[in-house]
Tab-separated table of C-alpha atoms in Angstrom:
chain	number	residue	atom	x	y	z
A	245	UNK	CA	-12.163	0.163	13.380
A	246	UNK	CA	-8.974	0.766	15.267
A	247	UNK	CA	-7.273	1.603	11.991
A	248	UNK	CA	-6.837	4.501	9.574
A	249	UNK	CA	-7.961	3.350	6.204
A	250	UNK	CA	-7.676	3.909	2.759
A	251	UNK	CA	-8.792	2.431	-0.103
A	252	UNK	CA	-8.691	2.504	-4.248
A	253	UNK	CA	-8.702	0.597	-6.870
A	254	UNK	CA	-5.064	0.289	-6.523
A	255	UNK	CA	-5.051	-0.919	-2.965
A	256	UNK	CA	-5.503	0.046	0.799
A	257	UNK	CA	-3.382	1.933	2.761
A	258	UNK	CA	-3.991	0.841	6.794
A	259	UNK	CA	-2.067	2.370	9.800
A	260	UNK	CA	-2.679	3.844	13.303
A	261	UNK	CA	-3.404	1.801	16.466
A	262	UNK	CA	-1.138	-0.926	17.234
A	263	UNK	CA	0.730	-0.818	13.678
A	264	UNK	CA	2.374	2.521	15.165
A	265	UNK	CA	4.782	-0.050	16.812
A	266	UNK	CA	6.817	-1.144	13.811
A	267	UNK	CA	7.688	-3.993	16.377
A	268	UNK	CA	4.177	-5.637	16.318
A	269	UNK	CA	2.977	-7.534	13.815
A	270	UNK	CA	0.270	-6.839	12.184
A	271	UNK	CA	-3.059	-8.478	13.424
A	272	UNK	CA	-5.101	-10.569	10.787
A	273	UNK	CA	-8.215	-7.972	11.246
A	274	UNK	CA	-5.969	-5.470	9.088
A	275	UNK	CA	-6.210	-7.184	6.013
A	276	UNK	CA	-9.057	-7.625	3.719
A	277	UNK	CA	-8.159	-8.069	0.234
A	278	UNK	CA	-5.623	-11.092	1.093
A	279	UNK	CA	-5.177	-14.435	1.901
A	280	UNK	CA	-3.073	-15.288	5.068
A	281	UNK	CA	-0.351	-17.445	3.783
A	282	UNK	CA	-1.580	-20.262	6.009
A	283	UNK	CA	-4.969	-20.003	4.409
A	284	UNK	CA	-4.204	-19.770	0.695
A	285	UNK	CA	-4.329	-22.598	-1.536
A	286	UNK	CA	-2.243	-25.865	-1.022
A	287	UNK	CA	-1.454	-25.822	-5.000
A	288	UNK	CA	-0.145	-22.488	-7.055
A	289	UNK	CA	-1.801	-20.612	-9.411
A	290	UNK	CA	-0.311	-19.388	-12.876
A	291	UNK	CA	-1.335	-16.141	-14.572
A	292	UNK	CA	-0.148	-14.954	-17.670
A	293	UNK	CA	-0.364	-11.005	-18.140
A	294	UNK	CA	-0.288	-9.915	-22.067
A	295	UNK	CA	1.224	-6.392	-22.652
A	296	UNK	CA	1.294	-4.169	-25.527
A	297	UNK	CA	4.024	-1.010	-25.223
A	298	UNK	CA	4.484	-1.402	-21.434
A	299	UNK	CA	0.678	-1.003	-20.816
A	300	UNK	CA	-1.355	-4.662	-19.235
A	301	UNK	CA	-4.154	-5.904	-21.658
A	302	UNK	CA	-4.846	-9.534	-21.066
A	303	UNK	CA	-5.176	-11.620	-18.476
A	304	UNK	CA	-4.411	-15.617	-19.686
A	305	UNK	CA	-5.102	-14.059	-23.016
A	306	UNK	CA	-8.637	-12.720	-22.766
A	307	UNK	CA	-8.257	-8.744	-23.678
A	308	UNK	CA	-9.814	-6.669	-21.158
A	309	UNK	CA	-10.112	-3.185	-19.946
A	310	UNK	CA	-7.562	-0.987	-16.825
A	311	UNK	CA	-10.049	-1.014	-14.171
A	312	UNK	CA	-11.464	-5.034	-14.713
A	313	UNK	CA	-8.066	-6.233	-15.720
A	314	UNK	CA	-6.700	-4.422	-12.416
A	315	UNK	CA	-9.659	-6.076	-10.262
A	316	UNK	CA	-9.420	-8.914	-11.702
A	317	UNK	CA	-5.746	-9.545	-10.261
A	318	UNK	CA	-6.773	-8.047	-7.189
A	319	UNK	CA	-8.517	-10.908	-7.257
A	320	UNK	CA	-6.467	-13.605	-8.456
A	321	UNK	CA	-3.125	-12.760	-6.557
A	322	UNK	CA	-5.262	-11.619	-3.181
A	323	UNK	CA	-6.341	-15.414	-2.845
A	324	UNK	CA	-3.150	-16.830	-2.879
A	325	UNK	CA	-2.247	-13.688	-0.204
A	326	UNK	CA	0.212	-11.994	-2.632
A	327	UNK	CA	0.160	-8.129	-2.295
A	328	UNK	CA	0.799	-7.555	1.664
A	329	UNK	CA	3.177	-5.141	2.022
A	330	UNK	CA	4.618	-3.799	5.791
A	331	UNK	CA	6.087	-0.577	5.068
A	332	UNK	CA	8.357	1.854	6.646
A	333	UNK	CA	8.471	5.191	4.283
A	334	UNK	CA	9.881	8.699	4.532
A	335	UNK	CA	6.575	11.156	4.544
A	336	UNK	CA	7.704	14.390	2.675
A	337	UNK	CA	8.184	16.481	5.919
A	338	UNK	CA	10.689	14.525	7.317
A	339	UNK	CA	8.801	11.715	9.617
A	340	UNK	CA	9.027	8.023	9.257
A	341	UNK	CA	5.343	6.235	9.225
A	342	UNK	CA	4.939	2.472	9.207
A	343	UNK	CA	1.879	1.631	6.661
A	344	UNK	CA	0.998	-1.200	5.918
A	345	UNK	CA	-0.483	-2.161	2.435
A	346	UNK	CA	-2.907	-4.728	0.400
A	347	UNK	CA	-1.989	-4.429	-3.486
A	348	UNK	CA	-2.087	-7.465	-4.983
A	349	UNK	CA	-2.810	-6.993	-8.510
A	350	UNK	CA	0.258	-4.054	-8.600
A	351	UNK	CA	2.479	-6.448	-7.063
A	352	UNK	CA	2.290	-8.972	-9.518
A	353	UNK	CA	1.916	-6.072	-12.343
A	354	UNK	CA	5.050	-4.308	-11.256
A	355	UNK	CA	7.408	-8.037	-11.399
A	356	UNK	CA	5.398	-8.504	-14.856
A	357	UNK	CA	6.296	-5.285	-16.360
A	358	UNK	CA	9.841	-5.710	-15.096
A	359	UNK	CA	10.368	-9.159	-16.368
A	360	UNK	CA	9.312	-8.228	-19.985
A	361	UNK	CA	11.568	-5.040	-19.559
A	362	UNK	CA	15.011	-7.173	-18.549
A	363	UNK	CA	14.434	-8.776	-21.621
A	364	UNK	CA	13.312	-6.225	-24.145
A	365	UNK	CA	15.651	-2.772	-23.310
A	366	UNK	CA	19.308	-2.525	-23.542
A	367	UNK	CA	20.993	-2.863	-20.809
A	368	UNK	CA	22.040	1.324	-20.348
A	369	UNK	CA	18.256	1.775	-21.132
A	370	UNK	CA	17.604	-0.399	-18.530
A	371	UNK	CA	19.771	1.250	-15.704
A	372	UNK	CA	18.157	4.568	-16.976
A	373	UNK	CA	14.772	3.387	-16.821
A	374	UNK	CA	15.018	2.583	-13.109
A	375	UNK	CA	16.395	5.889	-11.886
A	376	UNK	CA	13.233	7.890	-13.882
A	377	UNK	CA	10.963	5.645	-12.159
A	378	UNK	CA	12.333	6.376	-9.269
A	379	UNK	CA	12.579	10.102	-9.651
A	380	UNK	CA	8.675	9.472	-11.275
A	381	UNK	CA	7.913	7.409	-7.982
A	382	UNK	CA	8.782	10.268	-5.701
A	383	UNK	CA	7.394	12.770	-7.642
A	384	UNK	CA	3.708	11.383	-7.747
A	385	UNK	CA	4.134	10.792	-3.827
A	386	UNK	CA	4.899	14.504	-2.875
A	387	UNK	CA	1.974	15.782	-4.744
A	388	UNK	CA	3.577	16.867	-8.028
A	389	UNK	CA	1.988	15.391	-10.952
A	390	UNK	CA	0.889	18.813	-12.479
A	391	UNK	CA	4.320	19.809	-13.183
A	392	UNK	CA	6.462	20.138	-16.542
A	393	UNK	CA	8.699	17.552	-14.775
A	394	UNK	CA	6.334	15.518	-14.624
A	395	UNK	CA	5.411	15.838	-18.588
A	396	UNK	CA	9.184	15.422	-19.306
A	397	UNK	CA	9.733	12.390	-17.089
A	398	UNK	CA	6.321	10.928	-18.646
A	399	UNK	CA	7.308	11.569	-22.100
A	400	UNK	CA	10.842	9.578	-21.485
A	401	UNK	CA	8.823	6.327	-20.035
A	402	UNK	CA	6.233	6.174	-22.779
A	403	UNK	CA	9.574	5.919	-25.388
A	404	UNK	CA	11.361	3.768	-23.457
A	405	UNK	CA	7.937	1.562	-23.858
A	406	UNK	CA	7.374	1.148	-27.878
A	407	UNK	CA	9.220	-2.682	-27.919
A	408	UNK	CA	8.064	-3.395	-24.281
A	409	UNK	CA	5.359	-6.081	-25.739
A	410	UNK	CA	4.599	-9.835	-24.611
A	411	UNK	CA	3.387	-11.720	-22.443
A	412	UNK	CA	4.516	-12.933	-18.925
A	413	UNK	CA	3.744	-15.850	-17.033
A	414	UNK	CA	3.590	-15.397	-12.771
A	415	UNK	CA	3.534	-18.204	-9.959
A	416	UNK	CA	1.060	-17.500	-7.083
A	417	UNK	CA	1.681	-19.443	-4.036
A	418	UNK	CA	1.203	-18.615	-0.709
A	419	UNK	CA	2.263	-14.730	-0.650
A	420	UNK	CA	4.515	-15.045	-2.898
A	421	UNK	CA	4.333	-13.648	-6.488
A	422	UNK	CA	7.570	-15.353	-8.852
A	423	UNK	CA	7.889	-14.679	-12.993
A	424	UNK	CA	8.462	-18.024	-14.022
A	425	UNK	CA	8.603	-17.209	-18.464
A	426	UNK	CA	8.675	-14.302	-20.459
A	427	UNK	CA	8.410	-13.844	-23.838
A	428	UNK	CA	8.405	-11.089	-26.554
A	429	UNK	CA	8.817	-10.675	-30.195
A	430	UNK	CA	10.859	-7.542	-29.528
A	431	UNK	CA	12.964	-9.840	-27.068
A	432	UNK	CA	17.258	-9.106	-27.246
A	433	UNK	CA	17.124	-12.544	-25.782
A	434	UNK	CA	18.908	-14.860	-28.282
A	435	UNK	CA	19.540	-18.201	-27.103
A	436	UNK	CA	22.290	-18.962	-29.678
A	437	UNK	CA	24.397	-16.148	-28.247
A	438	UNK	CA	22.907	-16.742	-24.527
A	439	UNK	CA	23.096	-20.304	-24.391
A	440	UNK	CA	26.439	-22.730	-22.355
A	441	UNK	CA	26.180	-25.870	-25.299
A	442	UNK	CA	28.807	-26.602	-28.550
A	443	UNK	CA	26.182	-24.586	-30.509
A	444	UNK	CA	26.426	-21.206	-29.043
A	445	UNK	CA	27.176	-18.588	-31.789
A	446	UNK	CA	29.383	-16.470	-29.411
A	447	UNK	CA	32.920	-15.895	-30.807
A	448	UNK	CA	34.958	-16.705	-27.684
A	449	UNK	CA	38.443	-15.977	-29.350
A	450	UNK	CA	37.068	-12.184	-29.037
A	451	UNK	CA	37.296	-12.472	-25.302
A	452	UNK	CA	41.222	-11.531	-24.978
A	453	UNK	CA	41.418	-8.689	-27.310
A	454	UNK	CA	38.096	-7.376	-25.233
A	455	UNK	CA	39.611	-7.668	-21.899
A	456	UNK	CA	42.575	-6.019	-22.988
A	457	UNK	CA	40.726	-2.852	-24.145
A	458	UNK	CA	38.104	-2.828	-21.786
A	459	UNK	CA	41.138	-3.033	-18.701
A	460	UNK	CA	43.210	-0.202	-20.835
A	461	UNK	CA	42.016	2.947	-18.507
A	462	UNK	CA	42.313	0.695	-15.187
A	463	UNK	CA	46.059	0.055	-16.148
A	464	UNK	CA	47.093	3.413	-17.393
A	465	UNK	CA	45.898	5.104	-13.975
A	466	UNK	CA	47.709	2.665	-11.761
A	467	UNK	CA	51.037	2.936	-13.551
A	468	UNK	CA	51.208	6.841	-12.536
A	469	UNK	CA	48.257	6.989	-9.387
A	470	UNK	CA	49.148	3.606	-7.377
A	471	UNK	CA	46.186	2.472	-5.199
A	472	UNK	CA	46.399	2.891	-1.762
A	473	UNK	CA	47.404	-0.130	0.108
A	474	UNK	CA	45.460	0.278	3.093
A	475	UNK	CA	41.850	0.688	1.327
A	476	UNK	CA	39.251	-2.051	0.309
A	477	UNK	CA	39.858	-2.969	-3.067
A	478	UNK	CA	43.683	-3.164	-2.981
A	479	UNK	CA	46.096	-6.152	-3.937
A	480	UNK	CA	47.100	-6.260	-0.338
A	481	UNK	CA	43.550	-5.766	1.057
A	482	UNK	CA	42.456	-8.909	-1.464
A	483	UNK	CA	44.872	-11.430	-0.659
A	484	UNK	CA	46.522	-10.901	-3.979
């Protein structure tokens, strides 16, 4: 093979040869686990991934074990060609490398898990959440899972997890991978507050009193530090 490759449960890693020119596409022969998009199936497939505190159990409700449950999607998703990934990243020394990857059963874990967290944290948790997986992210990359950051950054996701349960349902067509339901009994979702019709519970006669308080601080600094004219964001700058 032409290619450095390697491979996991997770996924495969391929680069070298002609994927060193992040102007060529990648050839067909590079991918293994996946479905070109002109060869997957005519008609979508649905899966629905059942999770208990953050962590994937079921598959279309049949409970199963990490490694089958992961190989299992590999499966699923890699037949409708969802998981190819063509990747520019920052290696920890400083050089750019162009990788590209097969993960299909992470792709369609990572929207899952997401989905069912928009709808079960707050939405400061939320925010919060993303920059520790981040910082998490980077940290596994550069080598550094044996560290007390590590344990701290760890012990702040498995919290944030403990209402992060239900099930989520994915469309597979064609390379792509969409969450198309979500649902949870832990779910801040409430339709009577959420919801446009005569019914909705919201008090809207709140709404002044809130934008006055909420617009206080923006008020009191432009009556003694005026904006300047001349930068984005300004009256004049707006049109207003």
């Amino acid at each position: 093979s032409p290619y450095s490759i390697d491979e996991n449960l997770w996924g495969r890693s391929i680069e070298c040869g002609v994927l060193e020119d992040p102007w060529v596409e990648p050839p067909e022969d590079v991918f293994s686990w996946t479905k070109s998009a002109a060869e997957a199936p005519d008609k979508p497939g649905y899966v629905e991934i059942g999770f208990e505190q953050g962590i994937p159990l079921t598959i279309d409700g049949k409970r199963m074990g990490g490694v089958s449950l992961i190989r299992r999607l590999n499966e699923l998703a890699g037949q409708h060609g969802v998981g190819r990934i063509d990747h520019v990243e920052n290696r920890l020394v400083g050089i750019k490398s162009r990788e590209i990857y097969e993960a299909p059963a992470a792709v369609v874990l990572l929207q899952g898990h997401q989905a069912l967290e928009a709808v079960t944290l707050a939405r400061d948790q939320l925010r919060f959440k993303q920059k520790v997986a981040q910082e998490y992210a980077d940290l596994v990359y550069n080598g550094l899972w044996f560290t007390s950051l590590h344990q701290d950054l760890a012990a702040y996701v498995q919290n944030s997890q403990r209402f992060v349960t239900g099930t989520v349902r994915l469309k597979l067509f064609k390379g792509s991978c969409r969450v198309v339901g979500r649902k949870s009994p832990s779910s801040l979702y409430d339709f009577s507050l959420a919801t446009y019709d005569k019914g909705d519970e919201f008090d809207q006669s709140a709404a002044p009193g809130f934008i006055h308080i909420w617009g206080l601080p923006v008020r009191t600094q432009a009556q003694v530090q005026p904006m300047d004219k001349g930068l984005p964001g300004s009256l004049e700058k707006s049109g207003g």
